[in-house]
PDB file of C-alpha atoms in Angstrom:
ATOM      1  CA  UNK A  78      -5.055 -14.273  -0.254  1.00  0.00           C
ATOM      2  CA  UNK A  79      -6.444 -12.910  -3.376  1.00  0.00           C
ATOM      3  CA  UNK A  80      -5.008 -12.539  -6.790  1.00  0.00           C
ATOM      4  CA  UNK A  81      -4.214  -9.384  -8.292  1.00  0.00           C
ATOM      5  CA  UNK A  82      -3.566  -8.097 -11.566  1.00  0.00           C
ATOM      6  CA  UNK A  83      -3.175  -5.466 -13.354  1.00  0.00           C
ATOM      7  CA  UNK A  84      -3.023  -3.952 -17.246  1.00  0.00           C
ATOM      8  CA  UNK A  85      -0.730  -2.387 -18.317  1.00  0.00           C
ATOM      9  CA  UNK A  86       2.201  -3.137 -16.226  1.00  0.00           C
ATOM     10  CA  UNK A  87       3.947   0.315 -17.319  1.00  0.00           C
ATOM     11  CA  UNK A  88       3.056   2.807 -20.157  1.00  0.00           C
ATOM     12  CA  UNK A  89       4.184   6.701 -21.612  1.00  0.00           C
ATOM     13  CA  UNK A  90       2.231   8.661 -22.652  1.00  0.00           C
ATOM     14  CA  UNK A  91       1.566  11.964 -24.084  1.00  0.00           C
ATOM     15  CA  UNK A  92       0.642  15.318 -22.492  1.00  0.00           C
ATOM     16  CA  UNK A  93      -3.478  15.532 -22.328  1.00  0.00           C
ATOM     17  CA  UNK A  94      -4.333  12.190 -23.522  1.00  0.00           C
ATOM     18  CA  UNK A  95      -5.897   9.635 -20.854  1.00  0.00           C
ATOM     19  CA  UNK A  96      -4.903   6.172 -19.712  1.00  0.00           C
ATOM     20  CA  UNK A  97      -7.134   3.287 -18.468  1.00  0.00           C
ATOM     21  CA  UNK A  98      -5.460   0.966 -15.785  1.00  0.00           C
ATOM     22  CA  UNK A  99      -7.381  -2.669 -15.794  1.00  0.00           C
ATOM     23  CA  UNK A 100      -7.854  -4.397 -12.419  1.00  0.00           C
ATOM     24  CA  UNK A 101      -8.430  -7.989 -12.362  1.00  0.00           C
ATOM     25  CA  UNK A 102      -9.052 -10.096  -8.973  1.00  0.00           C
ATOM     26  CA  UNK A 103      -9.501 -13.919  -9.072  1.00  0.00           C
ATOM     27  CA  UNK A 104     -12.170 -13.616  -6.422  1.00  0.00           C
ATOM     28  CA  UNK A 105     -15.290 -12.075  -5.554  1.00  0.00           C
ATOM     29  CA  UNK A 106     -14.759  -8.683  -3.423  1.00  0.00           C
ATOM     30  CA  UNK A 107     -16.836  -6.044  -2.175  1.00  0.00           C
ATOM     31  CA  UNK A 108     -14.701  -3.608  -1.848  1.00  0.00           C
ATOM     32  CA  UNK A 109     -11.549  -2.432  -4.331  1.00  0.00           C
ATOM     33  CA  UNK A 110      -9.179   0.534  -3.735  1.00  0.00           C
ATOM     34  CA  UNK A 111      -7.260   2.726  -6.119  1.00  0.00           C
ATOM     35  CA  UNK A 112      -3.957   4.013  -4.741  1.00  0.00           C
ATOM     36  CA  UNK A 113      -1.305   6.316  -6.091  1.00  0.00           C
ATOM     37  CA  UNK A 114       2.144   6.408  -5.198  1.00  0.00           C
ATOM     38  CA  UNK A 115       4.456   9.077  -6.262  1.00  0.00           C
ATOM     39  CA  UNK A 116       8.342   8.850  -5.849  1.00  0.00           C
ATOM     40  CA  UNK A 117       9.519   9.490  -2.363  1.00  0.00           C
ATOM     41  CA  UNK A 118       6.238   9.378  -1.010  1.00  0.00           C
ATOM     42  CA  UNK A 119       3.609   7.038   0.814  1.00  0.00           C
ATOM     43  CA  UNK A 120       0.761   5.277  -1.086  1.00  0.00           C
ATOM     44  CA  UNK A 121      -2.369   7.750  -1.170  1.00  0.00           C
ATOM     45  CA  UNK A 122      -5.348   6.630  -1.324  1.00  0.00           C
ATOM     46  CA  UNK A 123      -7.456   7.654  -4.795  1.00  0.00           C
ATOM     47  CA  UNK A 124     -10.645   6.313  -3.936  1.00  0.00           C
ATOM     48  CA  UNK A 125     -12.766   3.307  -3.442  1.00  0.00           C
ATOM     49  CA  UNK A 126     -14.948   1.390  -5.432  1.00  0.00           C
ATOM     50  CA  UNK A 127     -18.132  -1.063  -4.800  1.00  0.00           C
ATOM     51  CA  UNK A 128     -19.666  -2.756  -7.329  1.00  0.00           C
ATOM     52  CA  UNK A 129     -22.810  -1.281  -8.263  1.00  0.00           C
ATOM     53  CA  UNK A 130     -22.358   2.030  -6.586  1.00  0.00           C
ATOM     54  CA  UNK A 131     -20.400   5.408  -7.772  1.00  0.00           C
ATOM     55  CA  UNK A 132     -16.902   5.239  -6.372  1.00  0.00           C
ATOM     56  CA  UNK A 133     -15.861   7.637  -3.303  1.00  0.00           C
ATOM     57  CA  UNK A 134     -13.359   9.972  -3.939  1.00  0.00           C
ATOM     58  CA  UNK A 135     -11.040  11.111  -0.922  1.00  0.00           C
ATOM     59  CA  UNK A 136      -9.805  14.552  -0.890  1.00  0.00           C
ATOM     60  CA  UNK A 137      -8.033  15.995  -3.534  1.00  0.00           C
ATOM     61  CA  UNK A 138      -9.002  13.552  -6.466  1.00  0.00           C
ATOM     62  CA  UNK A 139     -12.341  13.991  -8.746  1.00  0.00           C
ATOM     63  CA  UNK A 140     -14.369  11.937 -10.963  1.00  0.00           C
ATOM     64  CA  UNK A 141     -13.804  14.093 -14.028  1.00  0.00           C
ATOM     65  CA  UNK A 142      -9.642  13.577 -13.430  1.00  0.00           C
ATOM     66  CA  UNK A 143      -9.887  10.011 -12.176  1.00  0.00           C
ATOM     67  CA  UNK A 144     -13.032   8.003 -13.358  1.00  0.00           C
ATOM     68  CA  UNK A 145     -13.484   4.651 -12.000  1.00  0.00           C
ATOM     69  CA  UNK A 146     -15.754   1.953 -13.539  1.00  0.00           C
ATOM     70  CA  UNK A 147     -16.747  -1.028 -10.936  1.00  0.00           C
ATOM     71  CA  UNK A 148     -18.783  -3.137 -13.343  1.00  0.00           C
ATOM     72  CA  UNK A 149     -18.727  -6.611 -11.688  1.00  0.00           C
ATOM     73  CA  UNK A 150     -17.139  -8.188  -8.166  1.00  0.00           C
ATOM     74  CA  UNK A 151     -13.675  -9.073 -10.108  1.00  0.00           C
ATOM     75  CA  UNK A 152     -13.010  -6.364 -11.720  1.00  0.00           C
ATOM     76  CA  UNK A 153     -12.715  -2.286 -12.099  1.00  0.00           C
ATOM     77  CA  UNK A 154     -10.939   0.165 -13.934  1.00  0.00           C
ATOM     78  CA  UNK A 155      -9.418   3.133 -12.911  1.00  0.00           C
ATOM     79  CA  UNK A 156      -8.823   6.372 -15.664  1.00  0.00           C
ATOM     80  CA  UNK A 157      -6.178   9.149 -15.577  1.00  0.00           C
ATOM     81  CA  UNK A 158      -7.608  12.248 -17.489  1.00  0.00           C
ATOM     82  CA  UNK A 159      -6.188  14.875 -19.823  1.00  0.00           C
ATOM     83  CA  UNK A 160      -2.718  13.481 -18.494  1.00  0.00           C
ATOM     84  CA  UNK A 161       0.308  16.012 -16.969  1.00  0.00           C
ATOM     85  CA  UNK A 162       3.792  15.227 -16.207  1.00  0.00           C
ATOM     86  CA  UNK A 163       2.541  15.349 -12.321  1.00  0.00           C
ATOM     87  CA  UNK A 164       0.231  12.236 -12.962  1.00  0.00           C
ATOM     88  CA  UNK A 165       3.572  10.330 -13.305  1.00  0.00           C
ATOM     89  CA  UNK A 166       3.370   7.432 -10.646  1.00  0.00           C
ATOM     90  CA  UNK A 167       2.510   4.336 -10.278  1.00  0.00           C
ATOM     91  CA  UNK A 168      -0.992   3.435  -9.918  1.00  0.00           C
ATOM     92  CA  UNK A 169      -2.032   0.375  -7.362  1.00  0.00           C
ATOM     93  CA  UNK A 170      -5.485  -1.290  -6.853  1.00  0.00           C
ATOM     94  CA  UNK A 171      -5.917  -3.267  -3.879  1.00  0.00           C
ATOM     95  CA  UNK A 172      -8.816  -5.059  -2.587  1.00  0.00           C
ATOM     96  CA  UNK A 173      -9.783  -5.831   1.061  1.00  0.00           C
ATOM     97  CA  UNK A 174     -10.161  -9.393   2.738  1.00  0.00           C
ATOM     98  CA  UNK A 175     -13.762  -8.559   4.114  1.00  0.00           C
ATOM     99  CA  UNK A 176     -13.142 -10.982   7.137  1.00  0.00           C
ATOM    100  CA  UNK A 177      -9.976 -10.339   8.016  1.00  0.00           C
ATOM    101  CA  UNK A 178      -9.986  -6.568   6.688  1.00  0.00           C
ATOM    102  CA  UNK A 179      -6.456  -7.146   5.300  1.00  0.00           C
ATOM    103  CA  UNK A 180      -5.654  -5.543   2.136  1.00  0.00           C
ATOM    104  CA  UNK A 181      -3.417  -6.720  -1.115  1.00  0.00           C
ATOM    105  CA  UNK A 182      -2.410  -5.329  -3.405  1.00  0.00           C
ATOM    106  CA  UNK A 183      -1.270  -5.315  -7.681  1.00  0.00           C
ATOM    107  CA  UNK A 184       1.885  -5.245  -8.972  1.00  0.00           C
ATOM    108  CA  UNK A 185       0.976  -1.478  -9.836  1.00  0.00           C
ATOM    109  CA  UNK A 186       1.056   0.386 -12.990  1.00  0.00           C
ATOM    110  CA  UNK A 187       4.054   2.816 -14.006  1.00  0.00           C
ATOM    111  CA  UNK A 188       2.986   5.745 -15.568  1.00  0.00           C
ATOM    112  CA  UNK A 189       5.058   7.828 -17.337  1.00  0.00           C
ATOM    113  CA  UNK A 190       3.622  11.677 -18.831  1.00  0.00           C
ATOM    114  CA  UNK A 191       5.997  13.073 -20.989  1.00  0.00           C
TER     115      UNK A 191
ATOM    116  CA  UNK B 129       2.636  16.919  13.025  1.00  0.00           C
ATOM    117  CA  UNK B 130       2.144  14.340  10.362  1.00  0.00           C
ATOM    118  CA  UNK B 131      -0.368  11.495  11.468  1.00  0.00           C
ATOM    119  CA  UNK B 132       2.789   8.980  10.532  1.00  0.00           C
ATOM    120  CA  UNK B 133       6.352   9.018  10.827  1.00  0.00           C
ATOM    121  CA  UNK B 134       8.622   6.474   9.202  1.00  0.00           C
ATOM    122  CA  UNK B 135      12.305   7.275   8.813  1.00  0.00           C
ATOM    123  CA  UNK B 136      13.079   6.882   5.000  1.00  0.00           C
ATOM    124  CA  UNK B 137      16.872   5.805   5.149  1.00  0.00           C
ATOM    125  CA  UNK B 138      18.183   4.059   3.333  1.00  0.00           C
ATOM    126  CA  UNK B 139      19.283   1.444   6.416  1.00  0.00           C
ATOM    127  CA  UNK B 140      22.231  -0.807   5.006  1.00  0.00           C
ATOM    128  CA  UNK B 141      23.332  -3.831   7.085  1.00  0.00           C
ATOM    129  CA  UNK B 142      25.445  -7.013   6.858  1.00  0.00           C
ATOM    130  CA  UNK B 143      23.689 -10.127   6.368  1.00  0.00           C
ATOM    131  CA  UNK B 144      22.383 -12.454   9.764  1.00  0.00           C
ATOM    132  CA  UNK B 145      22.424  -8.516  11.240  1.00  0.00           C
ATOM    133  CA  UNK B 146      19.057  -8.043  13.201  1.00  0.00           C
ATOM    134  CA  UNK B 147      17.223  -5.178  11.703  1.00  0.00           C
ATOM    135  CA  UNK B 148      14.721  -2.652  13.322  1.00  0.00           C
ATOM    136  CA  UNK B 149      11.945  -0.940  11.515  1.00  0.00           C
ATOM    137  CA  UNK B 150       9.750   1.830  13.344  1.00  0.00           C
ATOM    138  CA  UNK B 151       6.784   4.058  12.930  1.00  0.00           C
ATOM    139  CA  UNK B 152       5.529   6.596  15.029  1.00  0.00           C
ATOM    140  CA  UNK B 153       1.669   7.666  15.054  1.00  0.00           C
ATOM    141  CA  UNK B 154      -0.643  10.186  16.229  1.00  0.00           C
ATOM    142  CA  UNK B 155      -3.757   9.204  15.588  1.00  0.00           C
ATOM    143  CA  UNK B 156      -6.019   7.383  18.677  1.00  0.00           C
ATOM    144  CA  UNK B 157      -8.523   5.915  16.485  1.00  0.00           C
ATOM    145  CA  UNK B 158      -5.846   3.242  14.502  1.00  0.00           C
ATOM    146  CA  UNK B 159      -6.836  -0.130  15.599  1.00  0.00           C
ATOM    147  CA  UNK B 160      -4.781  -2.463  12.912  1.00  0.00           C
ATOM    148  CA  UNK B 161      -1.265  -2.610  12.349  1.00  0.00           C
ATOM    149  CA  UNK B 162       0.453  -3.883   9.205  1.00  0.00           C
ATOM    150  CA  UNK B 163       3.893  -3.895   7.910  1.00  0.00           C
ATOM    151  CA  UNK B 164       4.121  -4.176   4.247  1.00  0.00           C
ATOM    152  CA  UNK B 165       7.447  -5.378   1.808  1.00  0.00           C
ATOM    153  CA  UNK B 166       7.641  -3.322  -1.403  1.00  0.00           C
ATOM    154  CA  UNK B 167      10.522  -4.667  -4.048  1.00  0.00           C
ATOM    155  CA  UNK B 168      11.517  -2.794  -6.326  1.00  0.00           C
ATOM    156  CA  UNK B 169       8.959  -2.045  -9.398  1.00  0.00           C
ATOM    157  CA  UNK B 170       6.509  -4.816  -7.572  1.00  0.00           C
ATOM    158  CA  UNK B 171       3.427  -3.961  -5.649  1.00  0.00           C
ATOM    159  CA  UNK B 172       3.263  -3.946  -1.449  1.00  0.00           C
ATOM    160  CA  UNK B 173       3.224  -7.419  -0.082  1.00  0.00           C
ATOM    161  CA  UNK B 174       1.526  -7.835   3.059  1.00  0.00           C
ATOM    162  CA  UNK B 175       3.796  -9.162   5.749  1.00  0.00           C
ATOM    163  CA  UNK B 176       2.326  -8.808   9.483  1.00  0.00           C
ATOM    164  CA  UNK B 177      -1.065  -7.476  10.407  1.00  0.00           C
ATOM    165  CA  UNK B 178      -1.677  -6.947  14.407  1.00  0.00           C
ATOM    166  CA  UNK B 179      -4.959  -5.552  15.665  1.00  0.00           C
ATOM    167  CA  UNK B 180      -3.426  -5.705  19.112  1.00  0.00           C
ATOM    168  CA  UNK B 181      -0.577  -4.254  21.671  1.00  0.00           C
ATOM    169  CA  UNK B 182       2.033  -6.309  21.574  1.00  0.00           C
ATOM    170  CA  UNK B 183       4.218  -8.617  19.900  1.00  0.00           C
ATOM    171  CA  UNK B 184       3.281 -10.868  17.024  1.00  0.00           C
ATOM    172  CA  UNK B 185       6.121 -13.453  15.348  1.00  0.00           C
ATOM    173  CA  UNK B 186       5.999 -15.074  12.604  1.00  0.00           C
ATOM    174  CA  UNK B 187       9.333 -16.729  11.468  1.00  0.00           C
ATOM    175  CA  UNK B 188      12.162 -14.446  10.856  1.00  0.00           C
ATOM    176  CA  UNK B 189       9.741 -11.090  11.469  1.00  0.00           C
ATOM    177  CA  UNK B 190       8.661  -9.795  15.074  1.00  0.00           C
ATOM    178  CA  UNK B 191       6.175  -7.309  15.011  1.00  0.00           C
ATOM    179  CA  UNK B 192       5.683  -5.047  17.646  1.00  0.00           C
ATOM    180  CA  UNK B 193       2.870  -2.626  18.985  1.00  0.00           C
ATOM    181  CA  UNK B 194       3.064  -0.509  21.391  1.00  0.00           C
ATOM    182  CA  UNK B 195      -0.979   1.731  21.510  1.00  0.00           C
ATOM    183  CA  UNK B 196      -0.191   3.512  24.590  1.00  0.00           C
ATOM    184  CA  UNK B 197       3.503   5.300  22.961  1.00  0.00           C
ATOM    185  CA  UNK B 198       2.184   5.121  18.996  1.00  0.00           C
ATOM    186  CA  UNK B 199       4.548   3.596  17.935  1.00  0.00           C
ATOM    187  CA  UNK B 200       5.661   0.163  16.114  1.00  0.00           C
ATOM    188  CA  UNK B 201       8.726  -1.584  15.442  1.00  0.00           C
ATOM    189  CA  UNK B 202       9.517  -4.147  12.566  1.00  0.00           C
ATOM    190  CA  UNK B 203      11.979  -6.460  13.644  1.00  0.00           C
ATOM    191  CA  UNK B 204      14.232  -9.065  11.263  1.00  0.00           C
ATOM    192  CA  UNK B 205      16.326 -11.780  12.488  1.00  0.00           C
ATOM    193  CA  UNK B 206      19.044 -13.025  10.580  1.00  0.00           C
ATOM    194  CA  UNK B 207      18.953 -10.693   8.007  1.00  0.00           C
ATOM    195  CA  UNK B 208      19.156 -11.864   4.408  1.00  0.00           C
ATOM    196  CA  UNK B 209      19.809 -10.080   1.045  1.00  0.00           C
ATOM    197  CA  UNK B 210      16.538 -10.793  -0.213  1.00  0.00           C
ATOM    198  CA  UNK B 211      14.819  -9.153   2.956  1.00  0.00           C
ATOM    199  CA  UNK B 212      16.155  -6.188   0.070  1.00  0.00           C
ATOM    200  CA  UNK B 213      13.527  -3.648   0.152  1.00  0.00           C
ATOM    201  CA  UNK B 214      11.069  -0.967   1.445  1.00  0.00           C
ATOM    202  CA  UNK B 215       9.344  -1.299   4.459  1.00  0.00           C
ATOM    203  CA  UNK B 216       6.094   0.365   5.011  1.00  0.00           C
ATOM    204  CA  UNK B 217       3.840   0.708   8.447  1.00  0.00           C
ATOM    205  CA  UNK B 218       0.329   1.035   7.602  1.00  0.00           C
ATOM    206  CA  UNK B 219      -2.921   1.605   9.985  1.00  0.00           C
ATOM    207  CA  UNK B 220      -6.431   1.643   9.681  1.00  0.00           C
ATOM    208  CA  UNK B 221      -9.253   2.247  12.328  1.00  0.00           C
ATOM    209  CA  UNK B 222     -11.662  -0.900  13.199  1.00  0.00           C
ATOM    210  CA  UNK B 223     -15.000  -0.898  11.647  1.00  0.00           C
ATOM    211  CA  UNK B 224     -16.171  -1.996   7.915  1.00  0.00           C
ATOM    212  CA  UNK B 225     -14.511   0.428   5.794  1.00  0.00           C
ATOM    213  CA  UNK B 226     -10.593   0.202   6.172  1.00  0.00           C
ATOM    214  CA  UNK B 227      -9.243   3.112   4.924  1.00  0.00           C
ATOM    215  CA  UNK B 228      -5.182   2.070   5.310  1.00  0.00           C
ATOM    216  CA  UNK B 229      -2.968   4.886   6.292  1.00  0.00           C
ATOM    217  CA  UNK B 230       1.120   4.295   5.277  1.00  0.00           C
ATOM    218  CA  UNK B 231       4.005   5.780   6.153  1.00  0.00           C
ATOM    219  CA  UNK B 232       6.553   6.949   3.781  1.00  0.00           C
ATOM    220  CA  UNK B 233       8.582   3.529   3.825  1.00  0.00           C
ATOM    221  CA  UNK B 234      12.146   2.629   4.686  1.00  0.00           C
ATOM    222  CA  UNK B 235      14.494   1.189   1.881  1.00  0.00           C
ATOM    223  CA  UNK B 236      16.242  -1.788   3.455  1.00  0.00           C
ATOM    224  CA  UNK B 237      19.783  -3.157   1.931  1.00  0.00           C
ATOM    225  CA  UNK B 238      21.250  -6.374   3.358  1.00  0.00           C
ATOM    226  CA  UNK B 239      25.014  -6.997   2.232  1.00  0.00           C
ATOM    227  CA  UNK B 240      26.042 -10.137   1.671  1.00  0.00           C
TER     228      UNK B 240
END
């Protein structure tokens, strides 16, 4: 199984300023994910990225709120925009087994918006 | 209706107690079952992952699929206090792109 990490672990921040969440993976992948999961509720999917290609974006999340870089196979970075107190969560990227199509998952990133 | 149900609990039980974890779904097209373990402040760990009816063992944890009800069961035998947790069902449909569906998660508490 592959590797996950993830920078920071947990942060606060400020009202309208913007956090970037590092992803690192110890393998090549295809495909990464970037999940958010509020208190109380299931993990939602942000959007997915492939390296060399603009990230998809389910329903409800943007590029201008949430851009995602992709820049090589072990790597991505996902950014939380001009911040509110409902952006507090905690912030997962997972990446998918492309033979098995099972996914794992970081430890996650707490975010705090104060 | 809400394309999964998981009952949230929280479930408390004794240790060695055999626990049972479920998840109802509505949606045809799911093809691949997971359960997941969640401690606290960590990320989801992957624990089973079906693709079939059935049941699938592996040590301590039975899962179970059952495609023609929708609906999945998580089952722990001799419960211990670090099975401490949440428990979340996941899905996806078959095909390249796995877009993974969870439920809400049920908190698990084993007493020693």
């Amino acid at each position: 199984s592959a590797v996950i990490s993830q920078k920071p672990s947990r942060d606060i921040c400020q009202r309208g300023t913007s956090l970037t969440i590092q992803c690192q993976v110890d393998s090549q992948v295809t495909m990464m994910f970037w999940y958010r999961q509020q208190p109380g509720q299931s993990l939602t999917l942000i959007a997915t990225a492939n390296q060399g290609s603009e990230a998809t974006y389910e329903s409800g999340f943007v590029i201008d709120k949430f851009p995602i870089s992709r820049p090589n196979l072990t790597f991505s970075t996902l950014t939380v925009s001009n911040m509110s107190p409902e952006d507090s969560s905690i912030y997962l990227c997972s990446v998918e087994d492309t033979t098995s199509h099972e996914q794992f998952f970081g430890p996650g990133t707490r975010l705090t918006v104060l | 209706q809400k394309e999964v149900e998981q009952d949230p609990g929280p479930l408390s039980v004794p240790e060695g107690a055999i626990v049972s974890l479920n998840c109802t779904y509505s949606n045809s097209a799911f093809q691949y079952f997971m359960w997941y373990r969640q401690y606290s402040r960590k990320g989801p760990e992957l624990l089973m992952y079906t693709y079939s009816s059935g049941n699938k063992e592996d040590g301590r944890f039975t899962a179970q699929v059952d495609k023609s009800s929708k609906y999945i069961s998580l089952f722990i035998r001799d419960s211990q206090p670090s099975d401490s947790a949440t428990y979340l069902c996941a899905f996806s449909n078959s095909g390249g792109y796995q877009k993974v569906t969870f439920g809400t998660g049920t908190k698990l508490q084993v007493i020693p």
